[in-house]
Amino acid sequence: LVVAGAGAGAGAGGDPSLTPLPRQIDSLRSRVSSLGGEVERCLSEASYLASQSEHLCRSAIMHAAWPVEAIAVRRGVTLSRPTAKTEGAAAAVSAAAAGHLLDVQASAVDRIERMPSPFLWEALRDLRGRLDRVGGEVQALSDRLTVAERSREAEAVAAASG
């Protein structure tokens, strides 16, 4: 039987009001140090997430917004971003409504218009090479036919005169 406030049962994990002050201080210090490590970990994760979001934002602008704007300019479509009324506006334009308006305006623009891929260029080079080879074979056959016709004409002339 252990009496409250005395012995090992009142140590770590017990009621703080029953533990001696040095143990409470040590417990608080260990908690503070573990929280410090956790705060540093959270700060490093936040820094990493901020750099990732910046990279993703740049990628979205470069691979989404700029191509759509370029195609819109090429096609003569004017894209405009709706803005909220200043001072005294009854209601501001919500993000969903703005996105919907941009989608409606951009629907007249081809969203997928990519440059030909390297695969396409390689396929075209391969096709060009095959066409050149077939053209060479056709030319060789044409030359053989011409030689055969001339030799047949020469034989016909020799048979007729002889």
Coordinates of C-alpha atoms in Angstrom, one line a residue:
L1 CA 0.0 0.0 0.0
V2 CA 1.4 3.4 -1.1
V3 CA 0.4 6.5 0.6
A4 CA -0.3 9.5 -1.7
G5 CA 2.5 12.0 -1.8
A6 CA 5.1 9.6 -0.6
G7 CA 7.2 7.0 -2.4
A8 CA 7.7 6.2 -6.1
G9 CA 4.0 6.5 -7.0
A10 CA 4.0 10.2 -6.6
G11 CA 6.8 10.6 -9.1
A12 CA 6.6 11.2 -12.9
G13 CA 3.1 10.9 -14.2
G14 CA 1.5 11.5 -10.9
D15 CA -0.5 14.5 -9.7
P16 CA 1.8 17.6 -10.1
S17 CA 0.5 19.1 -6.8
L18 CA 1.8 16.0 -5.0
T19 CA 5.3 15.8 -6.7
P20 CA 8.3 17.7 -5.4
L21 CA 9.1 21.0 -7.0
P22 CA 12.5 19.9 -8.6
R23 CA 10.7 17.0 -10.4
Q24 CA 8.0 19.4 -11.7
I25 CA 10.7 21.8 -13.0
D26 CA 12.6 18.9 -14.7
S27 CA 9.4 17.7 -16.3
L28 CA 8.6 21.2 -17.5
R29 CA 12.1 21.6 -18.9
S30 CA 11.9 18.4 -20.8
R31 CA 8.5 19.3 -22.2
V32 CA 9.8 22.8 -23.3
S33 CA 12.9 21.2 -25.0
S34 CA 10.7 18.7 -26.8
L35 CA 8.3 21.5 -27.8
G36 CA 11.3 23.5 -29.0
G37 CA 12.3 20.6 -31.3
E38 CA 8.8 20.3 -32.5
V39 CA 8.6 24.0 -33.3
E40 CA 11.9 23.8 -35.3
R41 CA 10.5 20.8 -37.2
C42 CA 7.3 22.7 -37.9
L43 CA 9.2 25.8 -39.1
S44 CA 11.4 23.7 -41.4
E45 CA 8.2 22.1 -42.8
A46 CA 6.6 25.5 -43.2
S47 CA 9.7 26.7 -45.1
Y48 CA 9.7 23.7 -47.3
L49 CA 6.0 24.1 -48.0
A50 CA 6.5 27.8 -48.8
S51 CA 9.2 27.0 -51.3
Q52 CA 7.1 24.2 -52.9
S53 CA 4.1 26.5 -53.2
E54 CA 6.3 29.2 -54.8
H55 CA 7.6 26.6 -57.3
L56 CA 4.1 25.3 -58.0
C57 CA 2.8 28.9 -58.5
R58 CA 5.6 29.6 -61.0
S59 CA 4.9 26.4 -62.8
A60 CA 1.2 27.1 -62.9
I61 CA 1.8 30.5 -64.4
M62 CA 4.3 29.2 -66.9
H63 CA 2.5 26.1 -68.0
A64 CA -1.1 27.2 -67.6
A65 CA -1.7 30.9 -67.6
W66 CA 0.9 32.0 -70.1
P67 CA -0.1 29.4 -72.8
V68 CA -3.8 30.2 -72.4
E69 CA -3.1 34.0 -72.7
A70 CA -0.8 33.4 -75.7
I71 CA -3.5 31.3 -77.5
A72 CA -6.1 33.9 -76.6
V73 CA -4.0 36.7 -78.1
R74 CA -3.4 34.6 -81.2
R75 CA -7.1 33.9 -81.6
G76 CA -8.2 37.4 -80.8
V77 CA -10.0 36.5 -77.6
T78 CA -9.9 39.1 -74.8
L79 CA -9.5 37.6 -71.3
S80 CA -10.3 39.8 -68.4
R81 CA -10.3 39.2 -64.7
P82 CA -13.4 40.5 -62.9
T83 CA -12.6 42.8 -59.9
A84 CA -14.6 43.6 -56.9
K85 CA -16.2 47.0 -56.7
T86 CA -14.3 49.5 -54.5
E87 CA -15.8 51.1 -51.4
G88 CA -19.5 50.7 -50.9
A89 CA -20.0 47.7 -53.2
A90 CA -23.0 45.6 -52.3
A91 CA -21.2 42.3 -52.8
A92 CA -17.7 41.4 -53.8
V93 CA -17.1 38.9 -56.6
S94 CA -16.4 35.5 -55.0
A95 CA -13.5 33.3 -56.0
A96 CA -15.9 30.7 -57.4
A97 CA -17.8 33.3 -59.5
A98 CA -14.5 34.7 -60.8
G99 CA -13.2 31.2 -61.7
H100 CA -16.5 30.5 -63.5
L101 CA -16.3 33.8 -65.4
L102 CA -12.7 33.0 -66.5
D103 CA -13.7 29.5 -67.5
V104 CA -16.6 30.9 -69.6
Q105 CA -14.3 33.5 -71.3
A106 CA -11.6 30.9 -71.9
S107 CA -14.0 28.3 -73.3
A108 CA -13.5 30.0 -76.7
V109 CA -9.8 29.3 -76.5
D110 CA -8.3 26.0 -77.3
R111 CA -6.8 24.9 -74.0
I112 CA -4.7 22.1 -75.3
E113 CA -2.4 23.3 -78.1
R114 CA 1.0 21.8 -77.6
M115 CA 4.1 22.1 -79.7
P116 CA 4.8 18.9 -81.6
S117 CA 6.5 16.5 -79.3
P118 CA 10.1 15.2 -79.9
F119 CA 8.5 11.8 -80.8
L120 CA 6.6 13.4 -83.7
W121 CA 9.8 15.0 -85.1
E122 CA 11.6 11.6 -84.8
A123 CA 8.7 9.9 -86.5
L124 CA 8.8 12.5 -89.3
R125 CA 12.6 12.0 -89.8
D126 CA 12.1 8.2 -89.9
L127 CA 9.3 8.6 -92.5
R128 CA 11.4 10.9 -94.6
G129 CA 14.3 8.4 -94.5
R130 CA 11.9 5.5 -95.6
L131 CA 10.5 7.7 -98.4
D132 CA 14.0 8.5 -99.6
R133 CA 14.8 4.7 -99.7
V134 CA 11.6 3.8 -101.5
G135 CA 12.2 6.7 -104.0
G136 CA 15.7 5.3 -104.6
E137 CA 14.3 1.8 -105.2
V138 CA 11.7 3.2 -107.6
Q139 CA 14.4 5.1 -109.5
A140 CA 16.5 2.0 -109.8
L141 CA 13.5 0.0 -111.1
S142 CA 12.8 2.8 -113.6
D143 CA 16.4 2.7 -114.8
R144 CA 16.2 -1.1 -115.2
L145 CA 13.0 -0.8 -117.2
T146 CA 14.5 1.8 -119.5
V147 CA 17.6 -0.4 -120.1
A148 CA 15.3 -3.4 -120.8
E149 CA 13.2 -1.4 -123.2
R150 CA 16.2 -0.2 -125.1
S151 CA 17.7 -3.7 -125.3
R152 CA 14.4 -5.0 -126.6
E153 CA 14.2 -2.3 -129.2
A154 CA 17.7 -3.0 -130.2
E155 CA 16.9 -6.7 -130.6
A156 CA 13.7 -5.9 -132.6
V157 CA 15.7 -3.7 -134.9
A158 CA 18.4 -6.4 -135.3
A159 CA 15.8 -9.1 -136.0
A160 CA 14.0 -6.9 -138.5
S161 CA 17.2 -6.0 -140.4
G162 CA 18.6 -9.4 -140.3

